[in-house]
Amino acid sequence: MGFFTDAYDLFCISLITKPGSLPPNVAAAVNGVAFCGTLSGQLFFGWLGDKMGRKRVYGITLRHRNHGHLCFFRFWLGFGIGGDYPLSATIMSEYANKKTRGAFIAAVFSMQGFGILAGGIVAIVVSAAFNNVYHALPFAQDPRGSTVPQADYVWRIILMFGAVPAALTYYWRMKMPETARYTALVAKNAKLAAADMSKVERITKKDNNSFGLFSKEFARRHGLHLLGTTSTWFLLDIAFYSQNLFQKDIFSAIGWIPKASTMSAIEEVYRIARAQTLIALCGTVPGYWFTVGLIDIIGRFTIQLMGFFFMTVFMLALAIPYNHWTHSHIGFVVMYGLTFFFANFGPNSTTFIVPAEIFPARLRSTCHGISAACGKAGAIIGSFGFLYAAQNQDIRNSLFVLAVCNVLGFFFTFLVPESKGRSLEDLSGENEQVEQTDQERPPITFHM
């Protein structure tokens, strides 16, 4: 439910930032400020999760989700959302067993798809209800009257609805036990670890892996891994968030949605929400669940490579014959939906999963937060850059740029190891020194 709320709050803003065209600086602030908060939250809560424990920090992330003055509070909304990335992924990876760990983490992340879908449905219901009661002329006929005073309630209701699942989730987060791996390997409390997870067989009390994040030993063991997770997430989010936040501009450019001047404000919200909900239903949500079903069968590496490859193919297929798609709306929607399908049955899911698996327990949340923050840096670049392109009607060239990002992501994927079927301790190297110094004793293993 945390990720359901995250996606709802981050993406519903794209449904309500029109009618018409906002001034570029206003549109950039409204769309991008939550990402700035998210980036900060990912770094802060990722670090805090390794210092204070996953459970203690997990509930704090929900307290920052409230709405008020739009830009100011969307920053703090994003700050709370940022904490969900490293903590949700780390908690799920440390609870799950190695055979189904990928599917469980992917299932957590797949709720993002339902959050995007819910945002569209709420916007459709609210805008349709208001449009039936408060009729208005199109903007071209009555620029002032096309936005009725009651339209101010539409965007407020849509945004405020995101607080409901966050409030409902808080109690259950506070009831979760701390993960056994954190308690044993970081807090060094074997008895409490056994209480938190009764099937933990053996806990070492040796300080075998005391190197820090900025040490030479970390660079030797995990430096390329961190480069791989940060770079692929950065490149992916440039494309993914550009596509999500500015769907309405792309749909308007190819003529699938009528020009803003031909509609009233509330009618425009309805049409944009209907289009984005269709894409989410046909492309976004299925992509997430294909990942859930297949990730522990074909592996993270294969899914990520395949996703970047097909995202490149379909973006080029949209960009090269771009003028053709202005006369073939159905074909464009199908191709555009496939880019979302392979983003989610691809790097959008795997970049979230892998950083929660390959780093040591005491640095796992921090490294996931760093990786996620790099992703949000890409989202910021993508949202501001695509906004500029949309203002200048340069969407075709933007699609070429996004395709290049996907190509780079494809090659940086080779820095990321395959984690399918391996224990967290083997992946992070936490068994390595125990095996070298104590050959007769079994390595740290967790059977759950």
XYZ file of C-alpha atoms in Angstrom:
448
model
C 0.000 0.000 0.000
C 2.964 2.286 0.478
C 3.897 2.030 -3.184
C 0.273 2.300 -4.245
C 0.197 5.653 -2.453
C 3.598 6.711 -3.803
C 2.565 6.229 -7.411
C -0.834 7.845 -6.897
C 0.724 10.935 -5.319
C 3.594 11.284 -7.797
C 1.660 10.734 -11.018
C -1.785 12.212 -10.363
C -0.245 15.681 -10.675
C 0.064 15.146 -14.434
C -3.732 14.880 -14.642
C -4.447 18.294 -13.138
C -1.682 20.643 -14.301
C -3.770 21.770 -17.250
C -6.193 23.281 -18.659
C -4.283 24.960 -21.393
C -0.549 25.424 -21.039
C 0.879 26.555 -17.732
C 3.853 28.922 -17.895
C 7.002 26.743 -18.185
C 8.434 27.805 -14.826
C 5.141 27.054 -13.023
C 4.674 23.692 -14.761
C 8.291 22.739 -13.994
C 7.897 23.613 -10.322
C 4.610 21.750 -9.872
C 5.765 18.629 -11.720
C 9.364 18.522 -10.524
C 9.338 19.649 -6.897
C 8.076 16.300 -5.559
C 11.013 14.565 -7.257
C 13.423 16.905 -5.477
C 11.831 15.889 -2.192
C 11.861 12.224 -3.186
C 15.571 12.347 -3.999
C 16.305 13.908 -0.600
C 14.089 11.389 1.176
C 15.714 8.418 -0.553
C 19.175 9.462 0.589
C 18.120 10.417 4.115
C 15.796 7.524 4.929
C 18.067 5.027 3.178
C 20.915 6.048 5.478
C 18.613 6.219 8.517
C 17.255 2.732 7.819
C 20.758 1.300 8.205
C 21.413 3.310 11.376
C 18.131 2.961 13.281
C 16.592 -0.135 11.738
C 14.065 -0.719 8.986
C 10.979 -0.897 11.238
C 11.619 2.282 13.252
C 12.062 4.399 10.149
C 9.368 2.768 8.003
C 6.417 4.473 9.687
C 8.083 7.897 9.646
C 7.916 7.964 5.845
C 4.099 8.008 5.970
C 3.947 11.026 8.278
C 5.292 13.336 5.579
C 2.368 12.743 3.240
C 0.034 15.678 3.512
C -1.161 18.403 1.157
C -1.306 22.136 1.431
C 0.412 24.896 -0.458
C 1.121 22.910 -3.591
C 4.835 23.225 -4.260
C 5.949 23.478 -0.618
C 3.998 20.466 0.543
C 4.676 18.418 -2.577
C 8.370 18.654 -1.698
C 7.674 17.159 1.738
C 5.263 14.686 0.203
C 8.122 13.574 -2.041
C 10.466 13.441 0.955
C 8.216 10.874 2.625
C 7.759 8.948 -0.619
C 11.536 8.809 -0.997
C 11.851 6.779 2.188
C 9.569 4.068 0.853
C 11.998 3.091 -1.904
C 14.977 1.841 0.125
C 12.939 0.661 3.118
C 10.203 -1.263 1.297
C 12.716 -2.986 -0.960
C 15.121 -3.799 1.876
C 12.436 -5.091 4.234
C 10.942 -7.348 1.571
C 14.321 -8.682 0.453
C 15.302 -9.506 4.043
C 12.013 -11.263 4.809
C 11.781 -13.334 1.613
C 13.541 -16.592 0.759
C 15.982 -16.778 -2.133
C 13.705 -18.818 -4.424
C 10.829 -16.321 -4.489
C 12.564 -13.129 -3.320
C 12.412 -11.456 -6.719
C 8.679 -12.058 -7.090
C 7.950 -10.711 -3.601
C 9.950 -7.498 -4.118
C 8.440 -7.094 -7.590
C 4.943 -7.557 -6.126
C 5.596 -4.688 -3.703
C 6.767 -2.483 -6.565
C 3.924 -3.574 -8.858
C 1.504 -1.695 -6.627
C 2.904 1.387 -8.322
C 0.920 0.329 -11.391
C -2.310 0.133 -9.423
C -1.540 3.532 -7.909
C -1.194 5.048 -11.386
C -4.407 3.316 -12.447
C -6.243 4.502 -9.326
C -5.151 8.071 -9.969
C -6.697 7.941 -13.419
C -9.923 6.348 -12.179
C -10.358 8.880 -9.364
C -9.754 11.724 -11.833
C -12.303 10.261 -14.262
C -14.982 9.876 -11.590
C -14.442 13.310 -10.016
C -14.172 15.220 -13.308
C -17.175 13.411 -14.838
C -19.299 14.194 -11.781
C -18.380 17.889 -11.802
C -18.714 18.136 -15.592
C -22.274 16.823 -15.452
C -23.267 19.398 -12.847
C -21.230 22.442 -13.874
C -21.367 22.896 -17.641
C -18.919 25.289 -19.284
C -18.114 26.475 -22.790
C -14.797 25.557 -24.467
C -11.811 27.807 -23.872
C -11.920 29.161 -27.436
C -15.461 30.450 -26.932
C -15.155 31.699 -23.348
C -11.562 31.770 -22.025
C -12.583 32.901 -18.561
C -15.823 30.964 -18.190
C -14.334 27.660 -19.442
C -12.873 27.171 -15.970
C -15.838 27.282 -13.607
C -15.118 28.251 -9.961
C -16.028 24.722 -8.832
C -13.131 23.332 -10.893
C -10.907 24.367 -7.999
C -12.388 21.478 -5.994
C -11.560 18.919 -8.691
C -7.783 19.029 -8.347
C -8.014 19.308 -4.551
C -10.159 16.186 -4.242
C -7.919 14.214 -6.602
C -4.785 15.130 -4.656
C -6.289 14.673 -1.190
C -7.467 11.160 -1.969
C -3.819 10.069 -1.855
C -3.775 10.620 1.908
C -6.360 7.879 2.504
C -4.244 4.752 1.842
C -1.268 6.325 3.629
C -3.333 6.838 6.777
C -4.726 3.311 6.616
C -1.242 1.806 6.225
C 0.469 3.506 9.170
C -0.900 1.240 11.930
C 0.169 -1.959 10.181
C 3.673 -0.671 9.557
C 4.092 -0.016 13.239
C 3.127 -3.651 13.976
C 5.809 -5.116 11.696
C 8.782 -6.782 13.441
C 12.312 -5.682 12.617
C 13.952 -7.870 9.962
C 16.107 -10.643 11.390
C 19.009 -9.804 9.114
C 19.205 -6.238 10.408
C 18.885 -7.341 14.027
C 21.563 -10.016 13.656
C 24.064 -8.537 11.220
C 23.798 -4.823 12.053
C 22.380 -4.531 15.579
C 24.294 -7.715 16.610
C 21.401 -8.982 18.737
C 21.127 -12.733 18.139
C 18.370 -13.353 20.690
C 16.113 -10.652 19.306
C 16.842 -11.846 15.774
C 15.670 -15.318 16.722
C 12.516 -13.800 18.223
C 11.866 -11.701 15.116
C 12.433 -14.646 12.786
C 12.387 -17.989 14.582
C 14.031 -19.912 11.734
C 17.304 -18.016 11.781
C 19.725 -20.904 12.398
C 23.019 -19.300 13.229
C 24.269 -15.758 13.758
C 27.911 -14.847 13.757
C 29.122 -12.324 16.289
C 32.361 -11.657 14.448
C 32.829 -8.249 12.924
C 33.976 -9.725 9.637
C 32.651 -7.044 7.321
C 33.310 -3.744 9.008
C 34.277 -1.747 5.924
C 32.367 1.475 5.270
C 30.628 2.910 2.255
C 33.608 5.095 1.285
C 36.310 2.497 1.973
C 38.634 0.891 -0.567
C 37.220 -2.515 0.383
C 33.684 -1.421 -0.538
C 34.968 0.012 -3.813
C 36.756 -3.274 -4.572
C 33.765 -5.469 -3.762
C 30.790 -3.342 -4.756
C 32.025 -0.232 -6.544
C 31.069 -1.427 -10.029
C 27.808 -2.827 -8.688
C 26.853 0.575 -7.268
C 27.848 2.252 -10.532
C 25.643 -0.233 -12.369
C 22.582 0.245 -10.146
C 22.869 4.045 -10.052
C 23.505 4.532 -13.773
C 20.778 2.185 -14.999
C 18.193 3.669 -12.637
C 19.249 7.215 -13.642
C 18.913 6.481 -17.362
C 15.671 4.548 -16.961
C 13.937 7.312 -15.017
C 14.801 9.965 -17.589
C 12.672 8.015 -20.048
C 10.063 6.569 -17.697
C 9.043 9.761 -15.907
C 9.172 11.849 -19.068
C 6.689 9.469 -20.644
C 4.416 9.305 -17.614
C 4.256 12.967 -16.645
C 3.841 14.345 -20.142
C 1.552 11.797 -21.741
C -1.049 14.510 -22.198
C 1.366 16.629 -24.250
C 2.218 13.675 -26.470
C -1.430 12.716 -26.900
C -2.336 16.308 -27.789
C 0.576 16.583 -30.231
C -0.530 13.546 -32.241
C -4.191 14.556 -32.044
C -5.535 11.713 -29.871
C -6.795 14.281 -27.370
C -8.485 17.399 -28.807
C -6.702 20.719 -28.492
C -7.122 22.393 -25.118
C -8.880 25.366 -26.684
C -11.769 23.135 -27.813
C -12.617 21.945 -24.278
C -13.520 23.314 -20.893
C -11.110 22.807 -17.997
C -13.020 19.963 -16.363
C -13.657 18.199 -19.677
C -9.931 18.297 -20.382
C -9.146 16.655 -17.050
C -11.651 13.922 -17.927
C -10.196 13.255 -21.385
C -6.580 13.241 -20.172
C -7.453 10.887 -17.310
C -9.316 8.549 -19.642
C -6.358 8.342 -22.039
C -3.784 7.781 -19.294
C -5.968 5.166 -17.592
C -6.229 3.235 -20.850
C -2.421 3.193 -21.207
C -2.027 2.118 -17.568
C -4.602 -0.655 -17.921
C -3.234 -2.073 -21.169
C 0.508 -1.499 -20.815
C 1.691 -0.375 -17.395
C -0.064 -2.792 -15.011
C 0.452 -5.964 -17.121
C 4.169 -5.167 -17.387
C 4.599 -5.144 -13.622
C 2.866 -8.491 -13.192
C 4.788 -10.180 -15.997
C 7.848 -9.296 -13.937
C 6.307 -10.775 -10.788
C 5.546 -14.033 -12.603
C 8.825 -14.479 -14.466
C 11.621 -12.764 -12.530
C 12.601 -15.845 -10.518
C 12.486 -17.960 -13.678
C 14.414 -15.950 -16.281
C 16.281 -13.642 -13.896
C 16.761 -9.925 -13.312
C 19.584 -9.475 -15.811
C 17.634 -10.890 -18.756
C 14.487 -8.904 -17.948
C 16.448 -5.642 -17.654
C 18.351 -6.138 -20.918
C 15.181 -7.126 -22.739
C 13.291 -4.147 -21.341
C 15.884 -1.575 -22.346
C 16.156 -3.171 -25.808
C 12.441 -3.111 -26.580
C 11.951 0.358 -25.087
C 14.588 1.545 -27.558
C 12.904 -0.273 -30.449
C 9.443 1.112 -29.780
C 10.606 4.666 -29.095
C 12.479 4.698 -32.387
C 9.420 3.217 -34.069
C 7.436 6.184 -32.744
C 10.051 8.836 -33.510
C 11.243 7.917 -37.012
C 7.809 7.907 -38.740
C 6.446 10.473 -36.260
C 4.220 12.301 -38.769
C 2.579 9.013 -39.721
C 1.226 8.540 -36.202
C -0.720 11.812 -36.352
C -3.032 9.982 -38.802
C -3.004 6.601 -37.009
C -3.981 7.180 -33.395
C -4.725 3.549 -32.573
C -1.339 2.446 -33.876
C 0.394 5.136 -31.857
C -1.421 4.172 -28.654
C -0.489 0.508 -29.143
C 3.193 1.338 -29.719
C 3.253 3.823 -26.869
C 1.594 1.315 -24.547
C 4.280 -1.249 -25.440
C 7.018 1.127 -24.271
C 5.309 1.193 -20.860
C 4.861 -2.566 -20.875
C 8.575 -3.190 -21.451
C 9.578 -0.459 -19.016
C 7.733 -2.323 -16.263
C 8.470 -5.814 -17.571
C 12.007 -4.537 -17.608
C 14.246 -1.965 -15.939
C 11.614 -0.018 -14.001
C 11.083 -3.141 -11.873
C 14.591 -4.615 -11.856
C 16.371 -1.371 -10.942
C 14.228 -1.351 -7.798
C 14.820 -5.013 -6.968
C 18.550 -5.591 -7.511
C 19.967 -2.890 -5.152
C 18.014 -4.516 -2.315
C 19.823 -7.805 -2.922
C 23.485 -7.289 -3.747
C 24.827 -5.023 -0.962
C 25.788 -5.902 2.658
C 23.031 -5.762 5.293
C 24.426 -2.762 7.179
C 24.719 -0.757 3.912
C 21.795 -2.252 1.995
C 19.256 0.467 2.697
C 21.837 3.224 2.153
C 22.983 1.829 -1.212
C 19.398 1.314 -2.335
C 18.652 4.920 -1.342
C 21.659 6.170 -3.329
C 20.588 4.148 -6.370
C 16.996 5.375 -6.098
C 18.139 8.984 -5.642
C 20.128 8.750 -8.864
C 16.945 7.528 -10.484
C 15.051 10.550 -9.220
C 17.853 12.800 -10.499
C 17.086 11.293 -13.884
C 13.372 11.896 -13.327
C 14.075 15.566 -12.568
C 16.162 15.920 -15.731
C 13.528 14.103 -17.740
C 10.588 16.098 -16.426
C 12.244 19.485 -16.893
C 13.804 18.552 -20.233
C 10.642 17.073 -21.680
C 8.656 20.043 -20.428
C 10.930 22.337 -22.454
C 10.554 20.076 -25.481
C 6.756 20.014 -25.157
C 6.617 23.798 -24.917
C 8.589 23.969 -28.177
C 6.587 21.179 -29.862
C 9.792 19.136 -30.210
C 8.437 15.787 -29.060
C 9.913 13.818 -31.979
C 13.490 14.752 -31.067
C 12.718 14.088 -27.418
C 11.782 10.512 -28.295
C 15.169 10.110 -29.998
C 16.906 11.360 -26.843
C 14.938 8.923 -24.689
C 15.886 6.088 -27.048
C 19.571 6.973 -26.583
C 19.094 6.841 -22.799
C 17.683 3.344 -23.162
C 20.645 2.234 -25.281
C 23.060 3.476 -22.605
C 20.998 1.718 -19.936
C 21.276 -1.517 -21.917
C 25.084 -1.417 -21.800
C 25.369 -0.284 -18.160
C 23.254 -3.310 -17.220
C 26.353 -5.461 -17.757
C 27.799 -3.978 -14.537
C 24.961 -5.469 -12.471
C 25.256 -9.119 -11.298
C 22.482 -11.676 -11.604
C 20.962 -12.316 -8.175
C 18.411 -15.011 -9.040
C 18.498 -17.998 -6.706
C 21.345 -16.737 -4.507
C 21.179 -15.805 -0.826
C 21.652 -12.183 0.216
C 24.788 -13.143 2.173
C 26.384 -14.799 -0.870
C 25.524 -11.848 -3.091
C 26.881 -9.246 -0.661
C 30.009 -11.237 0.217
C 29.068 -11.416 3.903
C 29.890 -15.131 3.879
C 33.265 -14.614 2.247
C 35.475 -13.893 5.244
C 33.690 -16.383 7.489
C 34.497 -19.118 4.984
C 38.131 -18.015 4.764
C 38.761 -17.818 8.539
C 36.527 -20.616 9.784
C 36.373 -23.351 7.152
C 34.942 -25.925 9.540
C 31.947 -23.843 10.512
C 29.032 -23.210 8.124
C 28.583 -19.707 6.685
C 25.822 -17.348 7.802
C 22.636 -18.667 6.286
C 19.022 -17.737 6.673
C 16.293 -20.232 5.754
C 12.895 -18.604 5.599
